[in-house]
Short mmCIF file of C-alpha atoms in Angstrom, two decimals:
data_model
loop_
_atom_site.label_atom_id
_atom_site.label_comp_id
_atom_site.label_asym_id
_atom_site.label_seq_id
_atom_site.Cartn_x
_atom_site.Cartn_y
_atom_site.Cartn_z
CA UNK K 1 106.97 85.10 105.69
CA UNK K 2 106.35 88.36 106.82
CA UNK K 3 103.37 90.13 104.77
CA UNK K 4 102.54 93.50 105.34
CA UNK K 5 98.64 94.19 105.33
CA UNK K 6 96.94 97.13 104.71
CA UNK K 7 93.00 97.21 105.33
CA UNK K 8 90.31 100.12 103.78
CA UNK K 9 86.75 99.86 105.15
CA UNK K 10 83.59 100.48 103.00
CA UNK K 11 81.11 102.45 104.76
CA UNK K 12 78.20 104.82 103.51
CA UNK K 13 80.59 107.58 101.43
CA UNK K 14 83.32 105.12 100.40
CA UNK K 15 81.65 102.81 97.66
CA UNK K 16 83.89 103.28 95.09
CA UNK K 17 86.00 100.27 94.65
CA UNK K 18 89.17 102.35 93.17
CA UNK K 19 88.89 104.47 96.16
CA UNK K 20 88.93 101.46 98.82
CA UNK K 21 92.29 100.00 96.96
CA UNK K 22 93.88 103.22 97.02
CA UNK K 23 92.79 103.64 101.04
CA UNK K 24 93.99 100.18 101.44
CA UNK K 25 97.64 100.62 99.70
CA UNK K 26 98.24 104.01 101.61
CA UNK K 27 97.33 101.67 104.56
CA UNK K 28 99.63 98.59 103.68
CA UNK K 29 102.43 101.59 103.55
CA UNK K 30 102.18 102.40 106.73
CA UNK K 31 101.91 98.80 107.60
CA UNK K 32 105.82 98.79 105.76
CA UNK K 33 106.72 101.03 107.47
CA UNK K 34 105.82 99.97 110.52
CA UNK K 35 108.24 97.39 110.50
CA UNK K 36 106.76 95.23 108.02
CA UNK K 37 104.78 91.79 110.10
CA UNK K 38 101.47 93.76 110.78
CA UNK K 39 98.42 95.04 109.77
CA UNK K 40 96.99 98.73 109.35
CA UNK K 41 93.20 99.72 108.99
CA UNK K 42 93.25 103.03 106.92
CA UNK K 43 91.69 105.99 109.24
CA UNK K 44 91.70 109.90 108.46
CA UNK K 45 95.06 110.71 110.06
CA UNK K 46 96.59 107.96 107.75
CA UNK K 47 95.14 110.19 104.70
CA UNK K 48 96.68 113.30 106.34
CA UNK K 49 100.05 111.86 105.97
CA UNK K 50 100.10 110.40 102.79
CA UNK K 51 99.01 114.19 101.54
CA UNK K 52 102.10 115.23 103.50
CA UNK K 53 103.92 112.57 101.99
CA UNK K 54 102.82 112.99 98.99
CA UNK K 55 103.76 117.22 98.66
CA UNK K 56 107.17 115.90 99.97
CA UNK K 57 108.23 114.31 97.31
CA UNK K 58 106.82 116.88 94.90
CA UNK K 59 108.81 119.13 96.56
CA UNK K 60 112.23 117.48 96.74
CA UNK K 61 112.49 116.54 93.35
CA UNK K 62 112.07 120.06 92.97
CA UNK K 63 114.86 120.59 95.24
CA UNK K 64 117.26 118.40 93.60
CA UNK K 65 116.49 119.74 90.36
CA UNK K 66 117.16 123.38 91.83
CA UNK K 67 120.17 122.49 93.50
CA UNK K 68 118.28 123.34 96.61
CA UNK K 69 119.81 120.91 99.50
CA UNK K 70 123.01 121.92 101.21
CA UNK K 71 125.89 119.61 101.85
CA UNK K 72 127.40 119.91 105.21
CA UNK K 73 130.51 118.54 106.83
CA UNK K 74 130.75 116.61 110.40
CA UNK K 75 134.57 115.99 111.91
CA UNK K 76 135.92 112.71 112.83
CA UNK K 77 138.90 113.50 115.33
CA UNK K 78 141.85 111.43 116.21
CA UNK K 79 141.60 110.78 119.93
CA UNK K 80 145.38 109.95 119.88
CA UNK K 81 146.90 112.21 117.90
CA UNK K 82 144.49 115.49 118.69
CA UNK K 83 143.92 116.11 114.91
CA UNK K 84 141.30 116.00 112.48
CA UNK K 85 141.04 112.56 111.08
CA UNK K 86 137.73 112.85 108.41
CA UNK K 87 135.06 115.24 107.51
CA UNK K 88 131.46 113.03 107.04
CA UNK K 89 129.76 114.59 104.24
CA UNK K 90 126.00 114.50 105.41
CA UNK K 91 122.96 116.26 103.45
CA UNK K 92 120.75 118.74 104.65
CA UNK K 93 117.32 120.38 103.11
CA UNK K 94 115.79 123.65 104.37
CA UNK K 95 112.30 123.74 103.12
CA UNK K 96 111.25 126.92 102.18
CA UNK K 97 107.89 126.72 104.11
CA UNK K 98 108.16 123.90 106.26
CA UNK K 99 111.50 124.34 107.92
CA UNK K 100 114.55 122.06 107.95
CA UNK K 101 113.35 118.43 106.93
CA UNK K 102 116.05 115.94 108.81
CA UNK K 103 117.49 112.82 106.68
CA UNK K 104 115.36 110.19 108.27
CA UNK K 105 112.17 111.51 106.50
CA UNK K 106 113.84 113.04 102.96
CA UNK K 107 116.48 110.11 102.28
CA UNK K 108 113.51 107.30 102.53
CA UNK K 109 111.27 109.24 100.12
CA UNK K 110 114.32 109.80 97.92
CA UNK K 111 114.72 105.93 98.02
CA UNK K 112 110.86 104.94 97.57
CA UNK K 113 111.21 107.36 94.31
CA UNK K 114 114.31 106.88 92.76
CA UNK K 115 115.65 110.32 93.26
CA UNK K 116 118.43 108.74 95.65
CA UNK K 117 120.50 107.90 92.67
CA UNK K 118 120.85 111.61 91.60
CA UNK K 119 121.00 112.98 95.43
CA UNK K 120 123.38 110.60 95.83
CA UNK K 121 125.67 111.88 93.19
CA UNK K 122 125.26 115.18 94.28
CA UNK K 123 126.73 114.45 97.17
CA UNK K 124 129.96 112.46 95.89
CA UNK K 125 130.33 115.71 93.43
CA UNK K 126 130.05 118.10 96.21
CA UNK K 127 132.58 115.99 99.03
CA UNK K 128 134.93 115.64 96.12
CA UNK K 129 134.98 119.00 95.52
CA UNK K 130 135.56 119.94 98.80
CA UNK K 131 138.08 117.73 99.64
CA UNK K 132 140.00 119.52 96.89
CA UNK K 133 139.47 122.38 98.16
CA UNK K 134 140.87 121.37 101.42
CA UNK K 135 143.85 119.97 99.81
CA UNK K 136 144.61 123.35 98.86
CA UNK K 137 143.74 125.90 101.71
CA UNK K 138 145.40 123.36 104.22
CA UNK K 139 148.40 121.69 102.51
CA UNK K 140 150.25 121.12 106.13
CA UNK K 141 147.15 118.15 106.32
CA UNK K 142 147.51 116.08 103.67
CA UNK K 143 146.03 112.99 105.24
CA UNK K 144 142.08 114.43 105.80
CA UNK K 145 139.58 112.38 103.90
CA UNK K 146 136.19 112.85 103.25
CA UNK K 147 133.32 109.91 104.10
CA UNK K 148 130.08 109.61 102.56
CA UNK K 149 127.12 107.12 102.76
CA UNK K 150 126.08 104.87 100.11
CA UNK K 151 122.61 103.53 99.45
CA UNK K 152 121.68 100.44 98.09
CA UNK K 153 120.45 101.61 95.14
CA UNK K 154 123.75 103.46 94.26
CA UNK K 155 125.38 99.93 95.23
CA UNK K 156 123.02 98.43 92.34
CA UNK K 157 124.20 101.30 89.62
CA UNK K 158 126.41 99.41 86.97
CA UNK K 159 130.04 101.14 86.63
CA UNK K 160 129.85 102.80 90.31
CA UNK K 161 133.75 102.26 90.86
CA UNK K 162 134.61 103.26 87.77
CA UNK K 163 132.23 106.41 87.75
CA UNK K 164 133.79 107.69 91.92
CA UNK K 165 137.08 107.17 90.66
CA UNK K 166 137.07 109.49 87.46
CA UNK K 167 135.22 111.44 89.94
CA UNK K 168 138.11 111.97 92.31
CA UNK K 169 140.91 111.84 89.96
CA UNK K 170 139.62 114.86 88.31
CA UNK K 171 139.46 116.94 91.38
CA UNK K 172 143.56 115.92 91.95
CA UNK K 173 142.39 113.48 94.64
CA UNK K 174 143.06 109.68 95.18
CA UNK K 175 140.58 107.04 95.68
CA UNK K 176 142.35 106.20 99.28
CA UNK K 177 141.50 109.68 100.27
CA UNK K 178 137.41 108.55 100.26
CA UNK K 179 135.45 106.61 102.83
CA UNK K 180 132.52 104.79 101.24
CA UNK K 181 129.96 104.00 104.37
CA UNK K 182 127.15 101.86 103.84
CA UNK K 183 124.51 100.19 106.35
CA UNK K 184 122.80 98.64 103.36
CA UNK K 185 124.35 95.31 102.79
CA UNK K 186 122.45 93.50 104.39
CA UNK K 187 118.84 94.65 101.92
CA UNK K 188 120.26 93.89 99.04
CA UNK K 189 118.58 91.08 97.60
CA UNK K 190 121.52 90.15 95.10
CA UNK K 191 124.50 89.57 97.03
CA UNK K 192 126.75 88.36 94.65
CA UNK K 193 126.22 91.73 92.54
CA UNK K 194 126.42 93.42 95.14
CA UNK K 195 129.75 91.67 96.42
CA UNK K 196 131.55 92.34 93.06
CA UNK K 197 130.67 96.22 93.50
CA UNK K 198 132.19 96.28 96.93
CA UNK K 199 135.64 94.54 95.49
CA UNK K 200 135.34 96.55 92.53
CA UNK K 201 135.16 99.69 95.00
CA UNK K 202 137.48 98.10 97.15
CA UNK K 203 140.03 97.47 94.32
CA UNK K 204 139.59 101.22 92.98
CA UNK K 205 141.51 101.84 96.04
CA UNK K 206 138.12 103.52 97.95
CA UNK K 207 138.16 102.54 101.68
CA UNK K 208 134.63 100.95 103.06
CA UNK K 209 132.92 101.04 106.33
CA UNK K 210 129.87 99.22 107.83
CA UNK K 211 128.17 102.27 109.47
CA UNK K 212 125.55 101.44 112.45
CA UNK K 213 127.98 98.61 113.56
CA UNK K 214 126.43 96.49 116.50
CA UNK K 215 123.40 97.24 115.79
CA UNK K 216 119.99 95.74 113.25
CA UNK K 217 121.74 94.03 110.41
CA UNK K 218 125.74 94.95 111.02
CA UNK K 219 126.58 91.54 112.17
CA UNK K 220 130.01 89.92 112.13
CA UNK K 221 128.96 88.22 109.45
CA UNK K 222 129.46 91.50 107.45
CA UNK K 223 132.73 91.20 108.23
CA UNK K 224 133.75 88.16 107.07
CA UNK K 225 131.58 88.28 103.67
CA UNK K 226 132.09 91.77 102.20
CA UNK K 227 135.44 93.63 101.99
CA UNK K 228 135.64 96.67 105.16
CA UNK K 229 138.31 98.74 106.50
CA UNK K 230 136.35 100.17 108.76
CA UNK K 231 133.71 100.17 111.21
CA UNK K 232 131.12 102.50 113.04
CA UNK K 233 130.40 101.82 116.37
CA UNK K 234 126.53 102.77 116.38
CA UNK K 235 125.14 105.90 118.44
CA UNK K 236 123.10 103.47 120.27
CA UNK K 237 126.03 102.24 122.37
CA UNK K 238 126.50 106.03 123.90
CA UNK K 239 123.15 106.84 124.06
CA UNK K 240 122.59 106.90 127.95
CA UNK K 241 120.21 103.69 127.53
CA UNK K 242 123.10 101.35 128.84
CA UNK K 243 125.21 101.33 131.68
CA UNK K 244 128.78 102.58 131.65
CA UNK K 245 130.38 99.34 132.26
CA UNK K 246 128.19 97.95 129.83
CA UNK K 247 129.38 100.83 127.22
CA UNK K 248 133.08 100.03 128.33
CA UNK K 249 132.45 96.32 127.76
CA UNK K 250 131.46 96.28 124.13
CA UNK K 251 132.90 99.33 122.80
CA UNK K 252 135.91 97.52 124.19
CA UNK K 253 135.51 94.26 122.62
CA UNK K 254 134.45 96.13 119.27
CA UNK K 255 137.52 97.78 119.01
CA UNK K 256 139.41 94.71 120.22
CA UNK K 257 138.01 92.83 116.85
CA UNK K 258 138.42 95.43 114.75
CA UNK K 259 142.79 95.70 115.74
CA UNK K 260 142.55 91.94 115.66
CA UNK K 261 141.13 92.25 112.11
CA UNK K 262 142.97 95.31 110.51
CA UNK K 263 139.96 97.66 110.72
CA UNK K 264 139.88 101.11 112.18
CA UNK K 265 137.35 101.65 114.88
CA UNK K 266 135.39 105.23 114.60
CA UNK K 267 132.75 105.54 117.59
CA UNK K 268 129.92 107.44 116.30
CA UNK K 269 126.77 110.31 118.54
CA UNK K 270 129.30 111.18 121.28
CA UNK K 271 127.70 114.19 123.03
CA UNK K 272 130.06 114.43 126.46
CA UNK K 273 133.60 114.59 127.26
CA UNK K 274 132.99 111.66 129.45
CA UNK K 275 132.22 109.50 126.91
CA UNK K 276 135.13 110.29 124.95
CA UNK K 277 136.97 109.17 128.16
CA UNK K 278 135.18 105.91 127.84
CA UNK K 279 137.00 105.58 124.38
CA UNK K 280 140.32 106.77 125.03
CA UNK K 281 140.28 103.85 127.92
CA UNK K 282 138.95 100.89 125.80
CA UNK K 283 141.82 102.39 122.96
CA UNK K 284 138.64 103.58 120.56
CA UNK K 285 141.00 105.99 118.30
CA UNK K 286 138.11 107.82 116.33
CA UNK K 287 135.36 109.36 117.48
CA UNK K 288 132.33 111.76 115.83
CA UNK K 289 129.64 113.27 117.87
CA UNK K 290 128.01 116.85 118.99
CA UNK K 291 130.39 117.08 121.54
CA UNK K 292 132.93 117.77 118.78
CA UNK K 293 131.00 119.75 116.54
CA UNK K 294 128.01 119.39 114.53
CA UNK K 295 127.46 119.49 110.68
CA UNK K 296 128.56 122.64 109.45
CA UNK K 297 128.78 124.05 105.50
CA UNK K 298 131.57 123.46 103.60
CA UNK K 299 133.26 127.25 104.35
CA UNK K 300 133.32 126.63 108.27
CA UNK K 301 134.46 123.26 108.04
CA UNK K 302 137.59 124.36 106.03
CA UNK K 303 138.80 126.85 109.35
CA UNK K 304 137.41 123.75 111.50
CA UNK K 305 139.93 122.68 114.44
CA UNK K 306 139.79 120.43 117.22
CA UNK K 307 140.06 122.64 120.84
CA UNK K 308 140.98 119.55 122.95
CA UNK K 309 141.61 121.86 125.84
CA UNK K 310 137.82 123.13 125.90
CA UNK K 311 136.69 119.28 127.05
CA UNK K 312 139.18 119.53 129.68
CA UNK K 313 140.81 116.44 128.10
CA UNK K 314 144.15 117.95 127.05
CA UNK K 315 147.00 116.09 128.38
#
């Protein structure tokens, strides 16, 4: 068992027993998200944040509603072939007050409220869309796709295959030409619901990849129980935390099982030229990362192309 324990103090000014619960659930929150296993004693700052928390997701459900966050477009390039493999569809919000608000805090309060579901869709509408749109002001690429991140509460929606594939089909796309990338597989609590969606995804035609591979919950045993044609090698490995032979051993033996197993191998927060070297010598074919490009709207991504000779890597 792993309980999470939040802990609200009586004193002098806090008698008031709906008060104290309400102090002790912000607390057992934090405790959550703290990595669940522990115990948090509610204090002033912890009140601060909930407040902040709290005028977050006021304000994006009003975003969503307004049609307020911006989609935004990351390449995936073909190390062997010099060419744009994939655009990663990734969401953005610009707060009118606050700034730009990254993914890490929006898409959990999204979650926590249900608004993921309709984000979520956004998102699929928008790529879609896009991808048409590519289709059409670069016809000499034909093989571009388009890869966006499912949640697990989009994996729980009833009719999700059928629903993405209308989808495409009425923007003139196929479901082949969509990557579905999830990391949530493994906190989904019912498995074989949430197998059937995969091979009902799967058998739409929709390609799927484990993102974060090698690292928390994207085990091997991913591979073997759900259906993937692809897999993310996470950030983490090219992060500057491990040595290089390190990097070169397990990027190496990722992409080693993933050719044994039929998958394609896309290496993921590359932010030197070096480290695409590192790829290019374990046979890593697909890469992402800064040291590409980063996200860009939907306008700029369209005249996108990959300079190989300005990382000095050009043949």
């Amino acid at each position: 068992m792993t309980p999470s324990v939040g802990l609200a103090l009586a004193d002098g000014e806090t008698a008031d027993a709906e008060q104290l619960l309400r102090e002790a659930d912000t607390a057992m929150y934090e405790a959550k998200q703290s990595g669940k296993a522990c115990v948090r004693v509610f204090d002033a700052a912890m009140q601060r944040r909930a407040a902040e928390r709290l005028r977050l997701e006021e304000d994006l459900r009003r975003a969503i509603e307004r049609d307020e966050l911006t989609i935004q477009y990351q390449p995936i390039v073909d190390l062997e072939g010099g060419t744009v493999h994939a655009f990663e569809a990734l969401c953005r919000w610009e707060h009118a007050e606050l700034g730009p608000i990254g993914p890490d805090r929006f898409i959990p309060i999204a979650e926590d409220t249900g608004q993921i579901v309709a984000l979520g869709e956004r998102v699929l509408v928008s790529a879609a869309r896009w991808l048409a749109r590519w289709r059409r002001a670069r016809p000499e690429e034909p093989g571009v796709r388009v890869q966006v991140n499912l949640l697990r509460h989009q994996l729980a929606a009833d009719g999700l295959a059928e629903w993405i594939a209308g989808l495409v089909r009425g923007e003139g796309i196929e479901p082949a030409d969509v990557v579905l990338e999830t990391t949530e597989i493994a906190y989904v609590e019912d498995e074989d619901t949430l197998i059937r969606t995969l091979e009902s995804l799967h058998g739409a035609g929709f390609v799927l990849s484990l993102d974060d591979f090698g690292a928390g919950y994207s085990t091997l045993s991913n591979l073997k129980r759900f259906p993937v044609d692809q897999v993310k090698i996470d950030r983490s490995f090219f992060s500057g935390a491990h040595e290089q032979r390190d990097v070169l051993a397990l990027t190496r033996e990722i992409v080693t099982l993933a050719g044994n197993r039929g998958f394609d191998a896309v290496a993921e927060g590359l932010e030197s030229a070096e480290q695409v070297t590192v790829l290019r010598v374990v046979g890593c074919r697909y890469a992402q990362g800064f040291v590409f490009a980063r996200p860009m709207g939907g306008d700029a991504a369209l005249d996108w192309r990959w300079d190989e000779a300005r990382l000095g890597l050009a043949a």
